[in-house]
Coordinates of C-alpha atoms and ligand atoms in Angstrom, one line a residue:
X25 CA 2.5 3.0 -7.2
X26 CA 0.4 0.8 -9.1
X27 CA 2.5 -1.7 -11.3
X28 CA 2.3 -4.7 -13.7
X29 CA 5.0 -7.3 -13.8
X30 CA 4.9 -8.5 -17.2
X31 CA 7.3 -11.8 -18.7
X32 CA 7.6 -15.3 -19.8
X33 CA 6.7 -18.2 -17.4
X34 CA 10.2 -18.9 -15.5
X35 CA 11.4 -15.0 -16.9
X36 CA 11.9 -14.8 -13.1
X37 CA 9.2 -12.6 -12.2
X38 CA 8.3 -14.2 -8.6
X39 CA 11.9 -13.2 -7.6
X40 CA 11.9 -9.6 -9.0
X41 CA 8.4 -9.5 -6.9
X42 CA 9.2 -9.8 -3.6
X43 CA 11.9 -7.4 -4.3
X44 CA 10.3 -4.3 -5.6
X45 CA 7.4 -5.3 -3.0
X46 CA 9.7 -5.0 -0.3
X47 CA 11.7 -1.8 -1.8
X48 CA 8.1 0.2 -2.9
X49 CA 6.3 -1.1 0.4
X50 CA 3.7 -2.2 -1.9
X51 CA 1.4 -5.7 -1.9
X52 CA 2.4 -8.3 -4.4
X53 CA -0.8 -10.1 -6.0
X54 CA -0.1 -13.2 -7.6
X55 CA -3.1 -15.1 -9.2
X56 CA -1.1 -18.0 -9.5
X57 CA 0.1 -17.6 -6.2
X58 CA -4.3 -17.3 -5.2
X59 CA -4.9 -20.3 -7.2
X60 CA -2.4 -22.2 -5.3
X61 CA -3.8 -21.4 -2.0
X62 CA -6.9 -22.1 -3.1
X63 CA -5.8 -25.6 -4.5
X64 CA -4.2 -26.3 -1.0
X65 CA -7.1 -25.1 1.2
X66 CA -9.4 -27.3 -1.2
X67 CA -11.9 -24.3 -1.9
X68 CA -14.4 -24.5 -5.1
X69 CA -12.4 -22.0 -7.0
X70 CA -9.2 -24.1 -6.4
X71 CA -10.8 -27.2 -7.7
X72 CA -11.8 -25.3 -10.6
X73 CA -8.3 -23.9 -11.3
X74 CA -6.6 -27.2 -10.4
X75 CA -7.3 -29.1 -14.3
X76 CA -6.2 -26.0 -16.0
X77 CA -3.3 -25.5 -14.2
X78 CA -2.3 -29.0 -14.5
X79 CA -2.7 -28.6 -18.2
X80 CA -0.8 -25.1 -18.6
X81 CA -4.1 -23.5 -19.7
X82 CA -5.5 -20.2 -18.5
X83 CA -8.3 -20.1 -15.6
X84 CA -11.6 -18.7 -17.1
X85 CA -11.2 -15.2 -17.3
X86 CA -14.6 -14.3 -15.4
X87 CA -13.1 -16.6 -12.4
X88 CA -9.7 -14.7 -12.6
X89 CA -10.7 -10.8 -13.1
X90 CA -13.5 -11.5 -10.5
X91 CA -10.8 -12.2 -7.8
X92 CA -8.2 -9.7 -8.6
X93 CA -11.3 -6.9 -9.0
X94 CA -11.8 -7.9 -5.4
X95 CA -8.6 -8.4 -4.0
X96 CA -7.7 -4.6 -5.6
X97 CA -10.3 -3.9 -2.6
X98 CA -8.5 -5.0 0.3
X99 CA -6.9 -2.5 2.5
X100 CA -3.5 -3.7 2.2
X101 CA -3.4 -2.5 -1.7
X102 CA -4.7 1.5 -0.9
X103 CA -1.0 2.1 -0.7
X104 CA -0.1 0.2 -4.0
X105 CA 0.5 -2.9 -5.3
X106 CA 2.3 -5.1 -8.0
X107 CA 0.4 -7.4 -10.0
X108 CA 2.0 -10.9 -11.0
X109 CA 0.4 -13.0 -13.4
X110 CA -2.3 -10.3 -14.4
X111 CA -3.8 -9.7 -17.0
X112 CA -2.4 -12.5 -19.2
X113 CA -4.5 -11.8 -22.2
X114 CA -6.3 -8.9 -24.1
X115 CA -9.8 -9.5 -22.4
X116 CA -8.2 -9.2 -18.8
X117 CA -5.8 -6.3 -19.6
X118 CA -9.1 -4.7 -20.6
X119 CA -11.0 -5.8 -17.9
X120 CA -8.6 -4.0 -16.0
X121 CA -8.7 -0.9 -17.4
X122 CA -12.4 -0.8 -16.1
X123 CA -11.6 -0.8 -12.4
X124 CA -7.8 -0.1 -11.7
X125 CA -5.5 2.5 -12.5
X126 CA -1.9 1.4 -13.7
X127 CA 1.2 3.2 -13.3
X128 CA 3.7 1.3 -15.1
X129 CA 4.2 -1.9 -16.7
X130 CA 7.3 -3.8 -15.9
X131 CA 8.2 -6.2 -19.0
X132 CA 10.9 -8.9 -18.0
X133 CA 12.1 -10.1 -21.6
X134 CA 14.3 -13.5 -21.9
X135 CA 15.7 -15.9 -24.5
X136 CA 13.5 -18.5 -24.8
X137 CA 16.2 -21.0 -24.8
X138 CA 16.7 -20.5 -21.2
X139 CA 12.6 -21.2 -19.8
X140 CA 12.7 -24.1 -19.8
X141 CA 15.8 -25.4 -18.0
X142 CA 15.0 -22.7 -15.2
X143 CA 11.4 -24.0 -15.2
X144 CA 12.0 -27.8 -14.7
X145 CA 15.0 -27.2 -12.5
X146 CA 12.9 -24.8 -10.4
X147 CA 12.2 -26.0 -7.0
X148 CA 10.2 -23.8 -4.7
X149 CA 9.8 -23.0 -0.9
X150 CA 5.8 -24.0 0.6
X151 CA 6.0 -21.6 3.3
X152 CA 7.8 -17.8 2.0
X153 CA 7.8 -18.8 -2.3
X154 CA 11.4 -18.1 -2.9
X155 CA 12.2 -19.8 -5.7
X156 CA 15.7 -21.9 -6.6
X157 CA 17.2 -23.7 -9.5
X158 CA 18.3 -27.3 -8.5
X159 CA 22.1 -27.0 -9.8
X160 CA 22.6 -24.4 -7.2
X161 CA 20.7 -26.3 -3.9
X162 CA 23.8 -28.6 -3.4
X163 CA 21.6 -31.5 -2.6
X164 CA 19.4 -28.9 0.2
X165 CA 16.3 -29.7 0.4
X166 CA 14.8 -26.6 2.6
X167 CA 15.0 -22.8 1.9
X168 CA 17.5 -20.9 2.7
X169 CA 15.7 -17.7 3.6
X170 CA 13.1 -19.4 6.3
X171 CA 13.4 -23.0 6.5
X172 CA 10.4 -24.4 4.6
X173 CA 10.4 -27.2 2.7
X174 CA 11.1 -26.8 -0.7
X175 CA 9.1 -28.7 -3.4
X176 CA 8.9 -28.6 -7.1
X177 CA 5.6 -27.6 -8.7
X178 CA 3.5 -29.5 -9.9
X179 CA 2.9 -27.6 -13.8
X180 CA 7.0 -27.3 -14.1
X181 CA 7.5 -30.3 -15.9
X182 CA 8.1 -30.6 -19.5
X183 CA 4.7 -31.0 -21.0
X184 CA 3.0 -28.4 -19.2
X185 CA 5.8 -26.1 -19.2
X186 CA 5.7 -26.3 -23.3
X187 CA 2.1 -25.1 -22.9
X188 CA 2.5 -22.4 -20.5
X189 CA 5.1 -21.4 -23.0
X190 CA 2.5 -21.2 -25.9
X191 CA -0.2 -19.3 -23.7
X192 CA 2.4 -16.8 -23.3
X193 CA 3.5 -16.5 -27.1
X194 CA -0.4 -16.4 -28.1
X195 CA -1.9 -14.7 -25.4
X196 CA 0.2 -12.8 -23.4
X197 CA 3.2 -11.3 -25.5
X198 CA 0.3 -9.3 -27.2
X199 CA 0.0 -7.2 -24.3
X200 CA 3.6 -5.7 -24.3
X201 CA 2.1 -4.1 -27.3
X202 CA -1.2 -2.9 -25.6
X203 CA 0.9 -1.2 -22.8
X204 CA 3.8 0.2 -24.9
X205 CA 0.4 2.2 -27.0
X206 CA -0.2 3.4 -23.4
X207 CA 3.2 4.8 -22.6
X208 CA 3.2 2.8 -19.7
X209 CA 6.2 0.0 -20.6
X210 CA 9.4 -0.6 -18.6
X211 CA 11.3 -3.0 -20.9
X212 CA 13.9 -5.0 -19.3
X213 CA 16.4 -8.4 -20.3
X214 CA 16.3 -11.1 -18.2
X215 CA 20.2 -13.0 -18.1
X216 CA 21.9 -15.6 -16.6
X217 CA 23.3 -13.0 -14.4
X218 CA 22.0 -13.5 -10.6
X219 CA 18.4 -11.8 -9.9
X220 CA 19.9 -8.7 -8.0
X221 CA 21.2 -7.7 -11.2
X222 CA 17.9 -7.3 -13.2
X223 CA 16.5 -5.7 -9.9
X224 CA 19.1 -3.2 -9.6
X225 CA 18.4 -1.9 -13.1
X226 CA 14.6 -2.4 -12.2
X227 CA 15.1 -0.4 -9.4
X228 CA 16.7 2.5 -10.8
X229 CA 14.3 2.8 -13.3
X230 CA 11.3 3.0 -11.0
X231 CA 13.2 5.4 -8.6
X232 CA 13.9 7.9 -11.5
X233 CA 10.6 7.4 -12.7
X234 CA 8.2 8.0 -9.8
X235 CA 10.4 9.3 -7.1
Ligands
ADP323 P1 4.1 -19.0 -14.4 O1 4.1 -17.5 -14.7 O2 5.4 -19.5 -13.9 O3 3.5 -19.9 -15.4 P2 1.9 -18.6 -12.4 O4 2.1 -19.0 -11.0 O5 1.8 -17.2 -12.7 O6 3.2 -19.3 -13.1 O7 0.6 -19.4 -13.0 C1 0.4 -20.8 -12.9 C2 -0.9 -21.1 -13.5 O8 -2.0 -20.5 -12.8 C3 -1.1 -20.7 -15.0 O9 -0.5 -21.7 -15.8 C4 -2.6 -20.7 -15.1 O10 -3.1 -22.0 -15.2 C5 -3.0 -20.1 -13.7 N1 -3.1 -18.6 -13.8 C6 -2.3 -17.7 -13.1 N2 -2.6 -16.5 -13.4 C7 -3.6 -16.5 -14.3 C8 -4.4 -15.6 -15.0 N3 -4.2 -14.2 -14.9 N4 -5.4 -16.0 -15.8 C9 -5.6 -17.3 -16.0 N5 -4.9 -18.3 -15.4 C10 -3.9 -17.9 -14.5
ZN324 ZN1 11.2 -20.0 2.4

């Protein structure tokens, strides 16, 4: 099962990740997840990402497709996997089509009036990802599912967050289009409902569809 999670910055799509990761036993491939490695480990490609990211601006696209194009190489994604964060444009979703295969496109939709509350509220653990709002840590200040320290990112406050908003409006929403053409859209609502909502209906969906 090759799939696409598609949605707004703060739609929630890291959560819904791990979770059809886990249920399909397929890899989840976050760039932004990549670029943040590579930011920690200090490597030329994370220095590179770093004053984009800061900013709420796209990575180069040559930068970004080269690394997914070799990460779809890797063993671990022969059985599948779910892609996070790509494409996020018309020149990657194309770029794409050139060496990857794509199943189905899952397309988290959400009011817009909600981002960016959950975005500078979000606070997220260093070691496993899982991501919380602050008005439901209680005052914690580790993750509940392993431990780790949790820590709020660095692009989730207001200024960057209205950017990353704008990328997606410009650059991104286009792409529900270019996959709907295909056939290949799941559309789904975010709510303020708890995540294992969404992913029940995500999962039922999937199941009935390529089961
Ligand atoms: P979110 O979806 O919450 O904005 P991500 O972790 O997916 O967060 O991305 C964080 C940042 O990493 C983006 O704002 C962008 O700078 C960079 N990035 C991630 N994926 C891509 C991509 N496919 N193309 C270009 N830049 C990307
Ligand atoms: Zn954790």
């Amino acid at each position: 099962m090759k799939l696409i999670l598609l949605g707004a910055p703060g739609a929630g799509k890291g959560t819904q990740a791990t979770k059809i990761s886990e249920r399909y036993g397929i890899v989840h491939i976050s760039t932004g997840d990549i670029f943040r490695a590579n930011l920690k480990n200090g490597t030329r490609i994370g220095l590179l990402a770093k004053s984009y990211m800061d900013r709420g601006e796209l990575v180069p696209d040559e930068v970004t497709c080269d690394i997914v194009k070799d990460r779809l190489t890797w063993e671990d994604a022969a059985k599948g996997y779910l892609l996070d964060g790509f494409p996020r444009n018309l020149f990657q979703a194309e770029a794409l089509d050139t060496f990857a295969e794509i199943d189905g496109v899952v397309n988290i939709n959400i009011d817009q009036s909600l981002l960016l509350d959950r975005l500078c509220g979000r606070r997220v653990c260093r070691e496993c990802g899982e991501s919380y709002h602050v008005s439901m840590l209680g005052g914690a200040t580790v993750c509940a599912r392993c431990g780790g320290e949790l820590y709020q990112r660095k692009d989730d406050n207001p200024e960057t967050v209205a950017s990353r908003l704008s990328v997606y409006n410009e650059q991104t929403a286009p792409l529900i289009d270019y996959y709907t053409k295909k056939g290949v859209i799941l559309n789904f609502t975010s709510t303020e409902a708890p995540p294992e909502v969404l992913f029940e209906e995500i999962r039922e969906t999937l199941d009935r569809r390529f089961r």
